[in-house]
XYZ file of C-alpha atoms in Angstrom:
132
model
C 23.091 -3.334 -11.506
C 23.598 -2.326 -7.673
C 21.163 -1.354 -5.678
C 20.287 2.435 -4.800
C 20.887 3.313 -1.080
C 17.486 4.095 -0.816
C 16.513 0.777 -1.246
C 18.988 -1.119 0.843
C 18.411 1.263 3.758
C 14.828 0.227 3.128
C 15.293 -3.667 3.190
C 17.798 -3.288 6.141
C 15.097 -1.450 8.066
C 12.443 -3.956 7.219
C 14.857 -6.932 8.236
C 15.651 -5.141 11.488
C 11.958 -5.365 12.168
C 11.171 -8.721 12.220
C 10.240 -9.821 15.559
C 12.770 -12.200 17.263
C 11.702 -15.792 17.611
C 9.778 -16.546 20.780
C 10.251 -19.014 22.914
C 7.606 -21.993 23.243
C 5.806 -20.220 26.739
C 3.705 -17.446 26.699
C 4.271 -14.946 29.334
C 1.282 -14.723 31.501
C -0.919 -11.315 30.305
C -0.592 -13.794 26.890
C -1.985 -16.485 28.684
C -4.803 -14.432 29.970
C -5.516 -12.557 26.662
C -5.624 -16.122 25.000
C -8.756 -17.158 27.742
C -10.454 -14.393 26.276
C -9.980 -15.398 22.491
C -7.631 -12.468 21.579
C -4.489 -14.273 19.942
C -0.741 -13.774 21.243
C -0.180 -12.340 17.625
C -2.231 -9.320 18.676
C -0.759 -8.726 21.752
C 2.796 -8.273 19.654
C 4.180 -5.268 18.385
C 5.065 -5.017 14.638
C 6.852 -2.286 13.141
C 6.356 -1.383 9.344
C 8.220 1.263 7.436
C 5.332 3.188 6.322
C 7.157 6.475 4.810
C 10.283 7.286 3.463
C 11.453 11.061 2.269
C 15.114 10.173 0.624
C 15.027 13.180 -1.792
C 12.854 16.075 -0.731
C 12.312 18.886 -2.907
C 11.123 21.665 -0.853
C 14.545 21.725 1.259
C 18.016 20.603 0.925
C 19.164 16.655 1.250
C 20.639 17.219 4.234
C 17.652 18.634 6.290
C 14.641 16.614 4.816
C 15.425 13.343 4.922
C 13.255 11.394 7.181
C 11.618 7.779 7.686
C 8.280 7.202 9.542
C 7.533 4.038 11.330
C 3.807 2.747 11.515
C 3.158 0.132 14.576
C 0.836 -2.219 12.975
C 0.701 -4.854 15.816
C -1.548 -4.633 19.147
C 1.580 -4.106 21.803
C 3.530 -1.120 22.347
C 7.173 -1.159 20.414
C 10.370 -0.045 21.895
C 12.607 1.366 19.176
C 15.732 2.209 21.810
C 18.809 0.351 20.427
C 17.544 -0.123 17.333
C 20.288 1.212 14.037
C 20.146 2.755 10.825
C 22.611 1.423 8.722
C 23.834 1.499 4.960
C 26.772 0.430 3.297
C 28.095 4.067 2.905
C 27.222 5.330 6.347
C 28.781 4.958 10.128
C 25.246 4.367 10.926
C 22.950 5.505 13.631
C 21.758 3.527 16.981
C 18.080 5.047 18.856
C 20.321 6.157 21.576
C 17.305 7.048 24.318
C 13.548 5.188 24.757
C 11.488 5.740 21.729
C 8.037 3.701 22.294
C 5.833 3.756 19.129
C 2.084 2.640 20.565
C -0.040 0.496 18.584
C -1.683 2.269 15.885
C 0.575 5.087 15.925
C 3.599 6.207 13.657
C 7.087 8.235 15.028
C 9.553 10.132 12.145
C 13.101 9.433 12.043
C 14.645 12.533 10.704
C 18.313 14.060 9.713
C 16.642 17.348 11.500
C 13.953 18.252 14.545
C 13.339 21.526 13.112
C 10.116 21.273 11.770
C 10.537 24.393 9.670
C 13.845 23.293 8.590
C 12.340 20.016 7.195
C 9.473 20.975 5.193
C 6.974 20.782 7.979
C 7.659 17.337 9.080
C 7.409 17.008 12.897
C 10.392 14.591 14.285
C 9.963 11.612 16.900
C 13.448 11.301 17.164
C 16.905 12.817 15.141
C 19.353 10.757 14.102
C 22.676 11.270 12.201
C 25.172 8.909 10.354
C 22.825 7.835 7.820
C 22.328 9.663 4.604
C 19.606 8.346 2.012
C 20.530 8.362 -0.562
């Protein structure tokens, strides 16, 4: 049975945010931190799809769609470059700096109106990428 779009946006998103392997040094603010007793691990951002609006019901497809991401690690995260992609779509690449702060969330959204997308307030707006 395939898989809905929904879902494979989803694990593509997740995949893209897997940290890229580091290499065996630690930079030197890591070094310091790790005097202290706070671990490099904290210091690290980590980026977790924490909402996802595929199919909203108080506005059309087209304008409500949205994804939130949730910064769960201690570092701030810099989103620019990173796509949205699907099987079905061109796709979408974070075309300016988009820093999500530890502790913190931004929305991905089809639309920056925030009337327009049932009340939703958009981080950034991207297009190419329809969930479907």
């Amino acid at each position: 049975m395939p898989m809905p779009m929904a879902l494979v946006l989803l694990a593509l998103l997740l995949a893209a945010c897997e940290p890229a392997p580091r290499s065996g040094a630690a930079d030197p603010s890591e070094r310091r931190y790790a005097a202290s007793g706070v671990s490099a691990d904290t210091l690290r951002s980590r980026i977790v799809v924490s909402e996802v609006m595929a199919d909203p019901q108080v506005v059309p497809d087209g304008d409500g769609e949205w994804i939130e991401l949730y910064n769960a690690g201690g570092a701030p995260a810099e989103l620019r470059g990173w796509r949205l992609d699907s099987r079905a779509d061109a796709g979408h690449a974070v075309a300016r700096s988009l820093t999500v702060r530890p502790g913190e969330a931004v929305v991905l959204a089809r639309n920056g109106s925030t009337a327009a997308n049932g009340g939703v307030r958009a981080g950034y707006v991207y297009d190419g990428v329809a969930l479907a």
